[in-house]
Short mmCIF file of C-alpha atoms in Angstrom, two decimals:
data_model
loop_
_atom_site.label_atom_id
_atom_site.label_comp_id
_atom_site.label_asym_id
_atom_site.label_seq_id
_atom_site.Cartn_x
_atom_site.Cartn_y
_atom_site.Cartn_z
CA MET T 1 26.33 -46.77 -27.45
CA ALA T 2 27.76 -50.25 -27.95
CA GLU T 3 26.56 -51.27 -24.50
CA ALA T 4 23.09 -49.87 -25.17
CA GLU T 5 22.91 -51.87 -28.39
CA LYS T 6 23.92 -55.04 -26.54
CA VAL T 7 21.17 -54.50 -23.99
CA LEU T 8 18.60 -54.04 -26.75
CA HIS T 9 19.71 -57.20 -28.56
CA SER T 10 19.73 -59.08 -25.28
CA MET T 11 16.14 -58.02 -24.61
CA VAL T 12 15.04 -59.31 -28.02
CA ALA T 13 16.96 -62.59 -27.57
CA ARG T 14 15.13 -63.20 -24.30
CA GLY T 15 11.76 -62.60 -25.87
CA CYS T 16 11.29 -59.16 -24.33
CA GLU T 17 10.28 -56.78 -27.08
CA PRO T 18 11.68 -53.26 -26.66
CA SER T 19 9.11 -50.52 -26.16
CA VAL T 20 8.95 -47.06 -27.71
CA PHE T 21 10.68 -45.82 -24.56
CA SER T 22 13.58 -48.23 -25.15
CA TYR T 23 13.97 -47.15 -28.76
CA ASN T 24 13.78 -43.48 -27.78
CA ILE T 25 16.75 -43.91 -25.45
CA LEU T 26 18.76 -45.50 -28.24
CA ILE T 27 17.77 -42.88 -30.83
CA ASP T 28 18.59 -40.04 -28.43
CA GLY T 29 21.99 -41.59 -27.73
CA TYR T 30 22.77 -41.95 -31.42
CA GLY T 31 21.72 -38.35 -31.97
CA LYS T 32 24.00 -37.03 -29.24
CA ALA T 33 26.84 -39.13 -30.65
CA LYS T 34 26.10 -37.67 -34.11
CA LYS T 35 25.42 -41.14 -35.49
CA LEU T 36 22.32 -40.13 -37.39
CA ASP T 37 22.39 -42.99 -39.88
CA GLU T 38 22.15 -45.42 -36.97
CA ALA T 39 19.43 -43.29 -35.39
CA MET T 40 17.38 -43.33 -38.59
CA GLN T 41 17.85 -47.09 -38.94
CA THR T 42 16.59 -47.56 -35.38
CA PHE T 43 13.62 -45.37 -36.28
CA GLU T 44 12.87 -47.65 -39.25
CA ASP T 45 13.21 -50.71 -37.00
CA MET T 46 10.52 -49.25 -34.76
CA HIS T 47 8.16 -48.97 -37.71
CA SER T 48 8.92 -52.52 -38.85
CA LYS T 49 7.96 -53.84 -35.41
CA GLY T 50 4.66 -52.00 -35.48
CA LEU T 51 5.65 -49.43 -32.87
CA THR T 52 4.35 -45.88 -33.22
CA PRO T 53 6.97 -43.16 -32.65
CA ASN T 54 5.93 -40.41 -30.26
CA ALA T 55 6.90 -36.73 -30.08
CA ILE T 56 10.06 -37.58 -28.14
CA THR T 57 11.17 -39.92 -30.93
CA TYR T 58 10.69 -37.31 -33.63
CA ASN T 59 12.16 -34.48 -31.56
CA SER T 60 15.33 -36.46 -30.85
CA LEU T 61 15.76 -37.22 -34.54
CA ILE T 62 15.01 -33.68 -35.72
CA ASP T 63 17.38 -32.23 -33.12
CA GLY T 64 20.17 -34.62 -34.08
CA LEU T 65 19.71 -34.06 -37.81
CA CYS T 66 19.76 -30.28 -37.41
CA LYS T 67 22.94 -30.40 -35.35
CA VAL T 68 24.81 -32.19 -38.12
CA GLY T 69 23.42 -29.91 -40.83
CA ARG T 70 20.91 -32.35 -42.29
CA VAL T 71 18.11 -29.82 -42.08
CA ALA T 72 16.26 -31.07 -45.17
CA ALA T 73 15.91 -34.52 -43.58
CA ALA T 74 14.73 -32.87 -40.37
CA GLN T 75 12.07 -30.97 -42.32
CA GLU T 76 10.85 -34.21 -43.89
CA LEU T 77 10.33 -35.69 -40.43
CA PHE T 78 8.55 -32.51 -39.37
CA MET T 79 6.15 -32.86 -42.31
CA GLU T 80 5.67 -36.52 -41.46
CA MET T 81 4.62 -35.53 -37.95
CA GLN T 82 2.07 -33.13 -39.38
CA ALA T 83 0.69 -35.75 -41.75
CA ARG T 84 0.64 -38.80 -39.47
CA GLY T 85 0.98 -37.47 -35.95
CA PRO T 86 1.96 -36.83 -33.31
CA SER T 87 1.61 -33.09 -33.85
CA PRO T 88 4.79 -31.02 -33.54
CA ASN T 89 5.08 -29.28 -30.18
CA VAL T 90 6.93 -26.12 -29.13
CA TYR T 91 10.17 -28.05 -28.67
CA THR T 92 9.90 -29.42 -32.23
CA TYR T 93 9.49 -25.92 -33.63
CA ASN T 94 12.34 -24.55 -31.51
CA VAL T 95 14.77 -27.22 -32.67
CA LEU T 96 13.86 -26.82 -36.33
CA LEU T 97 13.93 -23.02 -36.13
CA ASN T 98 17.44 -23.13 -34.73
CA GLY T 99 18.48 -25.61 -37.41
CA LEU T 100 17.12 -23.43 -40.21
CA PHE T 101 18.80 -20.29 -38.89
CA THR T 102 22.10 -22.13 -38.43
CA ASN T 103 21.77 -23.38 -42.00
CA GLY T 104 21.34 -19.80 -43.24
CA SER T 105 17.68 -20.27 -44.18
CA TYR T 106 16.44 -17.05 -42.58
CA GLU T 107 13.28 -16.56 -44.62
CA GLU T 108 12.27 -20.19 -44.25
CA ALA T 109 12.78 -19.97 -40.49
CA MET T 110 10.60 -16.87 -40.28
CA ARG T 111 7.86 -18.63 -42.24
CA LEU T 112 8.04 -21.51 -39.78
CA PHE T 113 7.72 -19.04 -36.91
CA GLU T 114 4.57 -17.62 -38.51
CA LYS T 115 3.22 -21.14 -39.02
CA MET T 116 3.77 -21.86 -35.35
CA ASP T 117 1.48 -18.97 -34.47
CA ASN T 118 -1.07 -19.98 -37.12
CA ASP T 119 -1.14 -23.51 -35.70
CA GLY T 120 -2.12 -22.08 -32.33
CA LEU T 121 1.10 -22.95 -30.51
CA GLU T 122 2.33 -20.41 -27.97
CA ALA T 123 6.01 -19.68 -28.45
CA ASP T 124 8.13 -19.77 -25.30
CA ILE T 125 11.13 -17.64 -24.35
CA VAL T 126 13.45 -20.11 -26.12
CA THR T 127 11.56 -19.47 -29.36
CA TYR T 128 11.76 -15.71 -28.98
CA ASN T 129 15.43 -15.83 -28.01
CA THR T 130 16.17 -17.74 -31.22
CA ILE T 131 14.18 -15.30 -33.36
CA ILE T 132 15.50 -12.14 -31.67
CA ASN T 133 19.10 -13.32 -31.80
CA ASN T 134 18.91 -14.12 -35.50
CA MET T 135 17.04 -10.92 -36.32
CA CYS T 136 19.88 -8.97 -34.70
CA LYS T 137 22.45 -11.00 -36.62
CA SER T 138 20.55 -10.27 -39.84
CA ASN T 139 20.59 -6.51 -39.20
CA ASN T 140 16.86 -6.42 -38.43
CA LEU T 141 17.18 -4.58 -35.12
CA ASP T 142 13.77 -2.91 -35.46
CA GLY T 143 12.06 -6.29 -35.80
CA ALA T 144 14.02 -7.68 -32.87
CA LYS T 145 13.13 -4.70 -30.68
CA LYS T 146 9.46 -5.05 -31.58
CA LEU T 147 9.47 -8.68 -30.45
CA PHE T 148 11.51 -7.81 -27.35
CA ASP T 149 9.03 -5.11 -26.33
CA SER T 150 6.08 -7.46 -26.95
CA LEU T 151 7.26 -10.14 -24.50
CA PRO T 152 5.41 -8.81 -21.40
CA SER T 153 2.11 -8.79 -23.34
CA LYS T 154 2.69 -12.49 -24.02
CA GLU T 155 3.32 -13.10 -20.31
CA LEU T 156 6.97 -13.81 -21.03
CA GLN T 157 9.97 -12.16 -19.43
CA PRO T 158 13.29 -11.64 -21.21
CA ASP T 159 16.18 -13.60 -19.73
CA THR T 160 19.95 -13.17 -19.90
CA GLN T 161 20.10 -14.52 -23.44
CA THR T 162 17.35 -12.17 -24.64
CA PHE T 163 19.08 -9.11 -23.20
CA THR T 164 22.47 -10.23 -24.52
CA SER T 165 21.14 -10.65 -28.06
CA MET T 166 19.57 -7.18 -27.99
CA ILE T 167 22.73 -5.62 -26.54
CA ASN T 168 24.76 -7.22 -29.31
CA GLY T 169 22.33 -5.90 -31.92
CA LEU T 170 22.55 -2.37 -30.52
CA ILE T 171 26.36 -2.42 -30.42
CA THR T 172 26.52 -3.75 -33.97
CA LYS T 173 24.42 -0.75 -35.01
CA GLY T 174 26.81 1.58 -33.18
CA MET T 175 24.25 2.39 -30.47
CA LEU T 176 26.63 2.12 -27.51
CA LYS T 177 24.65 4.39 -25.17
CA GLU T 178 21.48 2.38 -25.78
CA SER T 179 23.37 -0.88 -25.20
CA GLU T 180 24.70 0.45 -21.88
CA ASP T 181 21.19 1.47 -20.83
CA LEU T 182 19.87 -1.99 -21.67
CA PHE T 183 22.77 -3.59 -19.80
CA THR T 184 21.84 -1.51 -16.74
CA GLU T 185 18.17 -2.48 -17.11
CA MET T 186 19.19 -6.12 -17.36
CA VAL T 187 21.06 -5.98 -14.05
CA GLU T 188 18.33 -3.94 -12.34
CA LYS T 189 15.75 -6.56 -13.30
CA GLY T 190 17.80 -9.25 -11.61
CA HIS T 191 19.39 -10.91 -14.63
CA THR T 192 23.06 -11.76 -14.18
CA PRO T 193 25.21 -10.99 -17.23
CA ASP T 194 27.22 -14.01 -18.36
CA ASP T 195 30.64 -14.13 -20.00
CA ILE T 196 29.10 -13.61 -23.44
CA THR T 197 27.29 -10.46 -22.27
CA TYR T 198 30.52 -9.02 -20.89
CA TYR T 199 32.42 -10.10 -23.99
CA ILE T 200 29.99 -8.13 -26.17
CA MET T 201 30.02 -5.08 -23.89
CA VAL T 202 33.83 -4.95 -23.73
CA ARG T 203 34.09 -5.25 -27.50
CA GLY T 204 31.59 -2.43 -27.87
CA SER T 205 33.57 -0.22 -25.50
CA LEU T 206 36.81 -0.90 -27.35
CA LEU T 207 35.09 -0.27 -30.68
CA HIS T 208 34.19 3.21 -29.43
CA ASN T 209 37.61 3.74 -27.81
CA ASP T 210 36.09 3.90 -24.34
CA ILE T 211 39.06 2.32 -22.58
CA ASP T 212 37.89 3.26 -19.08
CA LYS T 213 34.55 1.54 -19.66
CA ALA T 214 36.29 -1.54 -21.02
CA MET T 215 38.55 -1.58 -17.96
CA GLN T 216 35.52 -1.29 -15.68
CA LEU T 217 33.78 -4.19 -17.41
CA LEU T 218 36.89 -6.39 -17.36
CA ASN T 219 37.31 -5.75 -13.64
CA ALA T 220 33.65 -6.67 -13.13
CA MET T 221 34.27 -9.92 -15.00
CA ILE T 222 37.12 -10.79 -12.69
CA ASP T 223 35.15 -9.82 -9.58
CA ARG T 224 32.45 -12.25 -10.73
CA GLU T 225 35.13 -14.93 -11.15
CA PHE T 226 35.02 -15.15 -14.92
CA SER T 227 38.43 -16.64 -15.66
CA LEU T 228 40.69 -15.91 -18.61
CA ASP T 229 39.81 -18.80 -20.87
CA ALA T 230 39.37 -19.55 -24.55
CA THR T 231 36.07 -17.66 -24.62
CA ASN T 232 37.52 -14.29 -23.69
CA ILE T 233 41.16 -14.48 -24.78
CA SER T 234 40.37 -12.16 -27.67
CA ILE T 235 38.87 -9.57 -25.29
CA VAL T 236 42.21 -9.18 -23.54
CA GLU T 237 44.02 -9.32 -26.87
CA ASP T 238 41.92 -6.42 -28.17
CA PHE T 239 42.41 -4.55 -24.93
CA PHE T 240 46.15 -5.04 -25.26
CA ALA T 241 46.07 -3.70 -28.82
CA ALA T 242 43.96 -0.68 -27.86
CA HIS T 243 45.54 0.18 -24.53
CA GLY T 244 49.14 -0.86 -24.93
CA PRO T 245 51.60 -2.17 -22.34
CA LYS T 246 50.81 0.26 -19.54
CA ILE T 247 51.05 -0.35 -15.82
CA LYS T 248 47.26 -0.08 -15.49
CA PHE T 249 46.81 -2.86 -18.01
CA ILE T 250 49.47 -5.01 -16.38
CA GLY T 251 47.61 -4.75 -13.09
CA LEU T 252 44.44 -5.91 -14.81
CA VAL T 253 46.16 -8.94 -16.32
CA ASP T 254 47.74 -9.72 -12.96
CA LYS T 255 44.26 -9.70 -11.44
CA PHE T 256 43.06 -12.03 -14.20
CA CYS T 257 45.90 -14.44 -13.53
CA GLN T 258 45.28 -14.46 -9.78
CA SER T 259 41.68 -15.49 -10.42
CA THR T 260 42.63 -18.24 -12.86
CA LYS T 261 43.69 -21.76 -11.97
CA VAL T 262 47.05 -22.99 -13.27
CA LYS T 263 45.51 -25.93 -15.15
CA VAL T 264 43.25 -23.48 -17.00
CA MET T 265 45.90 -20.82 -17.56
CA LEU T 266 48.61 -23.01 -19.11
CA PRO T 267 46.67 -23.94 -22.28
CA VAL T 268 45.56 -20.31 -22.50
CA LEU T 269 49.20 -19.20 -22.50
CA SER T 270 49.90 -21.59 -25.35
CA GLN T 271 47.06 -20.06 -27.37
CA LEU T 272 48.21 -16.51 -26.60
CA PHE T 273 51.70 -17.23 -27.93
CA LYS T 274 50.10 -18.33 -31.21
CA VAL T 275 48.07 -15.12 -31.41
CA ASN T 276 50.81 -12.68 -30.44
CA VAL T 277 54.23 -13.78 -29.19
CA LEU T 278 54.98 -10.53 -27.37
CA PHE T 279 51.54 -10.52 -25.81
CA GLY T 280 52.04 -14.12 -24.70
CA ILE T 281 55.36 -13.24 -23.10
CA CYS T 282 53.74 -10.38 -21.19
CA ILE T 283 50.96 -12.58 -19.86
CA TYR T 284 53.47 -15.31 -19.00
CA PHE T 285 55.57 -13.00 -16.85
CA VAL T 286 52.51 -11.64 -15.08
CA PHE T 287 51.29 -15.17 -14.49
CA MET T 288 54.66 -16.06 -12.97
CA ARG T 289 54.34 -13.00 -10.71
CA LYS T 290 57.17 -11.14 -12.45
CA ALA T 291 55.19 -8.18 -13.70
CA GLU T 292 58.13 -5.83 -13.21
CA MET T 293 59.95 -7.62 -16.04
CA ILE T 294 57.27 -6.53 -18.51
CA VAL T 295 58.11 -2.89 -17.94
CA THR T 296 61.75 -3.71 -18.69
CA LEU T 297 60.74 -5.35 -21.98
CA TYR T 298 59.44 -2.02 -23.17
#
């Protein structure tokens, strides 16, 4: 950002006034660096020079403010857009919706979603993913399913995130069979489950003591080259707790280790030792291709 500031000052010193485009680049950079005070000051500088911010300017600021938890300030900018222009677009609504949900303002977010429709803006799949995900988190599975089922009528198709949110909602409600059916539908419709989808499915299987299903899913993760990293350490930890130190489990861990690069595995081992020393030792020996020593430990 220091270099970008120098370029801007250099432009001014040479009599070349920065444009809205130039300021937008700087504001976006400040936002990504979480330097929102500097971003807001740059925004004020634009005004003082008689430049009119566009939707990109406002969206960058609203996005940055929401990401650092300054949702009230983001809402003020949103209202300023409505009063002065430019009008908020779908991206503006999506960013603010996510910020409100993250801030725990569920009802306010839902009112904003209704306003979006009243203002004649067509929500995109990002909008619906945000709403469906947070409905599921708020135990409103019926509302989430209603929106999910309505997507085709809006000429929108659910994507991996949509399916994953619904699967998570079903599992949270204890509807494992329904979650498995939706997982199958997801794959049949050509959507590739990601590590989060598998994470949720494995947890659901373990929750219902379906060890064979969990094993099947973990093997599928490995076959799709999902490595044992910080995201899914707890999956294997739970599997270890539920299944115990059996040869079948050791083989699974060995398969995980074979699919994982050393530079990725070493920090994972460190984390595993913090979680469970004995578990960490087991994984370490498997990683070092000494699986037979684990059996001796027990």
